[in-house]
Amino acid sequence: MEDSFRKLYSVDPEKIVEGINEIKSKYPTLSEEEIPAVVEALSSLFYVDPFDNPEMTKVIDDVQQLIADIGPRAIPTILEKIHNTDIKAELAFARTCGLMGKEAIEPLLDVIIEKSDTIDMSFALYAFGKIRSPEIVKALPHVLKAVKSPMKESEDTAVRAMGKIFENIKPGDVSDEDIQEVYDVFLAKTYHGNEVIRSKSIRGLNKMLQFGFINKGDKPAILNRAKTALGLEDSEDWDPSYLVRREAQQVLDKHQ
C-alpha cells in the first residue's frame, strides 16, 4: 500500500490516478487498522486547489467518492482531520460524508449528541446538508436543538441544515408539530442580528413553501415578512442587507 501512497504525492496527475486506482482495487478488503492511513493518504489531495490545478478537479471528485465508498468506517478519521484543515479540505470532507448517503446519518448523529457545541458538531451539521436521502429526517430533532446553540457557527450551519432537510423529505415524513417548530424558528431568525442567518432563514421558509410544508394560514406571514424586508408597503423595518433582500425577493417572485 505504501507504494500506492507515494504515487499520490506525485506532481503528475496520471501517476496520482494510478495510485488511486491501485488503492481502489484493494479497498473492499481493507482491515479496520488500514482504513485511517488510507483515508489520510487519499484526503491529502483535498488540499490541492483545483482553481490553480484544474486538471485535478476530477481526481479530487473521484477521491471523495472513493472515501465515501469506504463508508462510515472513514468518519472517525475524517473527524480527526477537520481539526487542522483549511476551507477547501473541510468542504471536501463534508461532500465525502454526503456521498455516503444514509449510511452517514447515524455516525454523524452520534457526533451531534456526544460533542455538542464543538467544531465536530458544526461539521456534522454541515455534512447533513450534503446528504440526499429522505432518512435525513431522523436528524431534524437534533438540528432543531442545535439551532439554539450559543456557537454562531453551529447556529448558522443548523439553520442551513434545516432548509436542506426539507429538500429531501415529503410532508408526510415529519409531524405537524415539528413542521410548526421549524417554521417558528425560521420566522424568528429572519430578525437575527447576523445577516447570513437572516438570509438562510428566509431561504428556509422559501423551501418550506416550495415543497408543500406551509399551510395556507401561515403563508401570508411569510409573504408579509418578505415584503417588510424589502421595504414594501411603506414599511420602515426594511432589511439593509442586500443578501437578505435578495432572498426575500425570491420568496415573492415564486409564491406571491
Tab-separated table of C-alpha atoms in Angstrom:
chain	number	residue	atom	x	y	z
A	1	MET	CA	0.000	0.000	0.000
A	2	GLU	CA	2.899	2.369	0.704
A	3	ASP	CA	3.922	2.284	-2.967
A	4	SER	CA	0.402	3.395	-3.904
A	5	PHE	CA	0.504	6.157	-1.288
A	6	ARG	CA	3.760	7.503	-2.711
A	7	LYS	CA	2.159	7.858	-6.133
A	8	LEU	CA	-0.383	10.250	-4.591
A	9	TYR	CA	2.468	12.666	-3.818
A	10	SER	CA	3.457	12.961	-7.483
A	11	VAL	CA	3.093	16.178	-9.494
A	12	ASP	CA	1.989	14.033	-12.438
A	13	PRO	CA	-1.839	13.623	-12.464
A	14	GLU	CA	-1.524	10.331	-14.343
A	15	LYS	CA	0.738	8.932	-11.650
A	16	ILE	CA	-1.716	10.112	-8.972
A	17	VAL	CA	-4.598	8.415	-10.763
A	18	GLU	CA	-2.525	5.250	-10.980
A	19	GLY	CA	-2.075	5.313	-7.204
A	20	ILE	CA	-5.772	5.967	-6.635
A	21	ASN	CA	-6.744	3.052	-8.857
A	22	GLU	CA	-4.374	0.741	-7.010
A	23	ILE	CA	-5.932	1.732	-3.693
A	24	LYS	CA	-9.404	1.356	-5.179
A	25	SER	CA	-8.656	-2.214	-6.214
A	26	LYS	CA	-7.725	-3.068	-2.626
A	27	TYR	CA	-10.240	-1.110	-0.565
A	28	PRO	CA	-13.022	-3.785	-0.431
A	29	THR	CA	-10.691	-5.933	1.660
A	30	LEU	CA	-9.293	-3.173	3.880
A	31	SER	CA	-8.983	-4.040	7.545
A	32	GLU	CA	-10.109	-1.651	10.277
A	33	GLU	CA	-6.453	-0.973	11.060
A	34	GLU	CA	-5.681	0.044	7.460
A	35	ILE	CA	-8.569	2.457	6.962
A	36	PRO	CA	-7.169	5.510	8.833
A	37	ALA	CA	-3.949	5.507	6.794
A	38	VAL	CA	-5.862	5.075	3.522
A	39	VAL	CA	-8.278	7.912	4.322
A	40	GLU	CA	-5.439	10.181	5.432
A	41	ALA	CA	-3.381	9.479	2.311
A	42	LEU	CA	-6.284	9.941	-0.098
A	43	SER	CA	-7.607	13.060	1.625
A	44	SER	CA	-4.210	14.754	1.308
A	45	LEU	CA	-5.421	15.546	-2.221
A	46	PHE	CA	-8.247	17.655	-0.759
A	47	TYR	CA	-5.673	20.373	-0.078
A	48	VAL	CA	-4.927	20.782	-3.780
A	49	ASP	CA	-6.598	23.914	-5.133
A	50	PRO	CA	-8.482	22.946	-8.318
A	51	PHE	CA	-8.590	26.626	-9.297
A	52	ASP	CA	-4.813	26.576	-9.678
A	53	ASN	CA	-4.773	22.956	-10.835
A	54	PRO	CA	-7.913	22.420	-12.956
A	55	GLU	CA	-6.597	19.079	-14.181
A	56	MET	CA	-7.064	17.825	-10.608
A	57	THR	CA	-10.785	18.600	-10.374
A	58	LYS	CA	-11.973	15.162	-11.487
A	59	VAL	CA	-9.238	13.478	-9.468
A	60	ILE	CA	-10.461	15.161	-6.278
A	61	ASP	CA	-14.058	14.234	-7.119
A	62	ASP	CA	-13.011	10.621	-7.612
A	63	VAL	CA	-11.177	10.592	-4.284
A	64	GLN	CA	-14.257	11.914	-2.497
A	65	GLN	CA	-16.287	9.084	-3.989
A	66	LEU	CA	-13.635	6.503	-3.120
A	67	ILE	CA	-13.523	7.541	0.542
A	68	ALA	CA	-17.335	7.642	0.550
A	69	ASP	CA	-17.353	4.066	-0.755
A	70	ILE	CA	-15.348	3.026	2.299
A	71	GLY	CA	-18.411	4.199	4.214
A	72	PRO	CA	-18.946	5.213	7.841
A	73	ARG	CA	-15.724	3.474	8.840
A	74	ALA	CA	-13.944	6.504	7.351
A	75	ILE	CA	-15.797	9.043	9.501
A	76	PRO	CA	-13.605	8.827	12.654
A	77	THR	CA	-10.526	9.706	10.597
A	78	ILE	CA	-12.412	12.490	8.835
A	79	LEU	CA	-13.370	13.976	12.206
A	80	GLU	CA	-9.730	13.905	13.281
A	81	LYS	CA	-8.609	15.683	10.112
A	82	ILE	CA	-11.089	18.581	10.272
A	83	HIS	CA	-9.413	19.967	13.389
A	84	ASN	CA	-6.342	21.011	11.400
A	85	THR	CA	-7.557	21.779	7.924
A	86	ASP	CA	-8.380	24.591	5.521
A	87	ILE	CA	-11.704	25.548	3.978
A	88	LYS	CA	-11.074	23.617	0.724
A	89	ALA	CA	-10.419	20.387	2.544
A	90	GLU	CA	-13.238	20.871	5.032
A	91	LEU	CA	-15.748	21.294	2.210
A	92	ALA	CA	-14.340	18.206	0.502
A	93	PHE	CA	-14.656	16.184	3.718
A	94	ALA	CA	-18.293	17.305	4.067
A	95	ARG	CA	-19.090	16.370	0.463
A	96	THR	CA	-17.478	12.994	1.085
A	97	CYS	CA	-19.828	12.355	4.010
A	98	GLY	CA	-22.724	13.467	1.836
A	99	LEU	CA	-21.762	10.947	-0.830
A	100	MET	CA	-22.027	8.193	1.778
A	101	GLY	CA	-25.767	8.913	1.826
A	102	LYS	CA	-27.981	7.444	4.512
A	103	GLU	CA	-25.122	5.340	5.911
A	104	ALA	CA	-23.512	8.511	7.272
A	105	ILE	CA	-26.594	9.697	9.168
A	106	GLU	CA	-26.241	7.650	12.358
A	107	PRO	CA	-22.485	8.267	12.817
A	108	LEU	CA	-22.998	11.997	12.295
A	109	LEU	CA	-25.932	11.992	14.716
A	110	ASP	CA	-23.645	10.430	17.305
A	111	VAL	CA	-21.272	13.355	16.807
A	112	ILE	CA	-24.032	15.907	17.399
A	113	ILE	CA	-25.272	14.103	20.502
A	114	GLU	CA	-21.871	13.442	22.057
A	115	LYS	CA	-19.956	16.567	21.006
A	116	SER	CA	-22.414	19.444	21.219
A	117	ASP	CA	-21.133	22.982	20.702
A	118	THR	CA	-17.835	21.836	19.173
A	119	ILE	CA	-16.221	22.075	15.757
A	120	ASP	CA	-17.191	18.415	15.296
A	121	MET	CA	-20.872	19.266	15.706
A	122	SER	CA	-20.639	22.178	13.283
A	123	PHE	CA	-19.023	19.897	10.723
A	124	ALA	CA	-21.665	17.193	11.213
A	125	LEU	CA	-24.443	19.753	10.749
A	126	TYR	CA	-22.850	20.986	7.541
A	127	ALA	CA	-22.394	17.424	6.293
A	128	PHE	CA	-26.090	16.721	6.921
A	129	GLY	CA	-26.849	19.340	4.291
A	130	LYS	CA	-24.895	17.290	1.745
A	131	ILE	CA	-26.859	14.063	2.294
A	132	ARG	CA	-29.560	13.315	-0.271
A	133	SER	CA	-31.836	10.810	1.460
A	134	PRO	CA	-35.325	11.025	2.978
A	135	GLU	CA	-33.890	9.279	6.037
A	136	ILE	CA	-32.212	12.572	6.909
A	137	VAL	CA	-35.490	13.372	8.682
A	138	LYS	CA	-34.001	11.450	11.637
A	139	ALA	CA	-31.669	14.378	12.176
A	140	LEU	CA	-34.378	17.036	12.420
A	141	PRO	CA	-34.954	16.937	16.220
A	142	HIS	CA	-31.221	17.232	16.831
A	143	VAL	CA	-30.835	20.025	14.291
A	144	LEU	CA	-33.679	21.896	15.981
A	145	LYS	CA	-31.776	21.630	19.240
A	146	ALA	CA	-28.514	22.725	17.636
A	147	VAL	CA	-30.116	25.812	16.143
A	148	LYS	CA	-30.254	27.211	19.686
A	149	SER	CA	-26.510	26.754	20.152
A	150	PRO	CA	-24.553	29.712	21.572
A	151	MET	CA	-21.868	28.986	18.965
A	152	LYS	CA	-22.515	31.140	15.895
A	153	GLU	CA	-21.024	28.551	13.548
A	154	SER	CA	-23.259	25.794	14.927
A	155	GLU	CA	-26.326	28.022	14.805
A	156	ASP	CA	-25.565	29.059	11.238
A	157	THR	CA	-24.963	25.521	9.979
A	158	ALA	CA	-28.046	24.236	11.829
A	159	VAL	CA	-30.250	26.822	10.104
A	160	ARG	CA	-28.786	25.770	6.766
A	161	ALA	CA	-29.213	22.069	7.572
A	162	MET	CA	-32.906	22.545	8.403
A	163	GLY	CA	-33.526	24.028	4.989
A	164	LYS	CA	-31.609	21.223	3.289
A	165	ILE	CA	-33.586	18.568	5.174
A	166	PHE	CA	-36.820	19.901	3.688
A	167	GLU	CA	-35.399	19.445	0.193
A	168	ASN	CA	-35.171	15.695	0.790
A	169	ILE	CA	-38.370	14.783	2.618
A	170	LYS	CA	-42.112	14.926	1.993
A	171	PRO	CA	-44.787	16.493	4.216
A	172	GLY	CA	-45.898	13.050	5.413
A	173	ASP	CA	-42.383	12.224	6.648
A	174	VAL	CA	-42.480	14.676	9.557
A	175	SER	CA	-45.025	15.557	12.237
A	176	ASP	CA	-47.120	18.715	12.103
A	177	GLU	CA	-45.569	19.720	15.432
A	178	ASP	CA	-42.033	19.555	14.032
A	179	ILE	CA	-43.073	21.445	10.905
A	180	GLN	CA	-44.588	24.175	13.063
A	181	GLU	CA	-41.469	24.368	15.229
A	182	VAL	CA	-39.195	24.701	12.195
A	183	TYR	CA	-41.495	27.370	10.761
A	184	ASP	CA	-41.420	29.304	14.045
A	185	VAL	CA	-37.618	29.062	14.250
A	186	PHE	CA	-37.126	30.238	10.677
A	187	LEU	CA	-39.548	33.130	11.078
A	188	ALA	CA	-37.962	34.278	14.345
A	189	LYS	CA	-34.464	34.117	12.883
A	190	THR	CA	-35.388	36.368	9.977
A	191	TYR	CA	-34.861	39.080	12.632
A	192	HIS	CA	-31.478	37.712	13.758
A	193	GLY	CA	-28.581	40.123	14.193
A	194	ASN	CA	-26.484	38.213	11.655
A	195	GLU	CA	-27.404	38.846	8.024
A	196	VAL	CA	-26.290	35.388	6.870
A	197	ILE	CA	-28.594	33.692	9.369
A	198	ARG	CA	-31.439	36.047	8.387
A	199	SER	CA	-30.952	35.225	4.714
A	200	LYS	CA	-30.766	31.460	5.310
A	201	SER	CA	-33.910	31.631	7.422
A	202	ILE	CA	-35.847	33.356	4.656
A	203	ARG	CA	-34.450	30.812	2.203
A	204	GLY	CA	-35.600	28.029	4.532
A	205	LEU	CA	-39.130	29.425	4.591
A	206	ASN	CA	-38.992	29.617	0.800
A	207	LYS	CA	-38.106	25.913	0.660
A	208	MET	CA	-40.922	25.015	3.038
A	209	LEU	CA	-43.331	26.826	0.722
A	210	GLN	CA	-41.813	25.251	-2.381
A	211	PHE	CA	-42.065	21.685	-1.088
A	212	GLY	CA	-45.544	21.946	0.407
A	213	PHE	CA	-44.850	22.195	4.143
A	214	ILE	CA	-46.617	25.507	4.768
A	215	ASN	CA	-50.370	25.650	5.301
A	216	LYS	CA	-52.489	28.419	3.840
A	217	GLY	CA	-52.787	30.113	7.208
A	218	ASP	CA	-49.029	30.599	7.609
A	219	LYS	CA	-48.226	31.616	4.034
A	220	PRO	CA	-49.373	35.270	4.416
A	221	ALA	CA	-46.975	35.774	7.336
A	222	ILE	CA	-44.041	34.635	5.179
A	223	LEU	CA	-45.051	36.890	2.306
A	224	ASN	CA	-45.516	39.824	4.666
A	225	ARG	CA	-42.105	39.212	6.215
A	226	ALA	CA	-40.541	39.215	2.742
A	227	LYS	CA	-42.311	42.468	1.880
A	228	THR	CA	-41.156	44.018	5.138
A	229	ALA	CA	-37.544	43.040	4.459
A	230	LEU	CA	-37.795	44.680	1.039
A	231	GLY	CA	-39.315	47.862	2.453
A	232	LEU	CA	-42.552	47.450	0.508
A	233	GLU	CA	-45.930	48.808	1.530
A	234	ASP	CA	-44.314	51.792	3.306
A	235	SER	CA	-42.572	49.522	5.794
A	236	GLU	CA	-39.848	51.242	7.809
A	237	ASP	CA	-38.490	47.913	9.063
A	238	TRP	CA	-36.717	47.050	5.816
A	239	ASP	CA	-33.559	44.981	5.873
A	240	PRO	CA	-30.328	46.830	4.998
A	241	SER	CA	-28.651	43.642	3.745
A	242	TYR	CA	-28.659	43.026	0.000
A	243	LEU	CA	-28.235	39.322	0.751
A	244	VAL	CA	-31.426	39.221	2.811
A	245	ARG	CA	-33.397	41.328	0.355
A	246	ARG	CA	-32.355	39.017	-2.469
A	247	GLU	CA	-33.815	36.015	-0.628
A	248	ALA	CA	-36.957	37.981	0.219
A	249	GLN	CA	-37.471	38.935	-3.426
A	250	GLN	CA	-37.193	35.285	-4.449
A	251	VAL	CA	-39.971	34.396	-1.998
A	252	LEU	CA	-42.269	36.944	-3.619
A	253	ASP	CA	-41.264	36.000	-7.162
A	254	LYS	CA	-42.090	32.329	-6.539
A	255	HIS	CA	-45.055	32.447	-4.189
A	256	GLN	CA	-46.905	35.765	-4.308
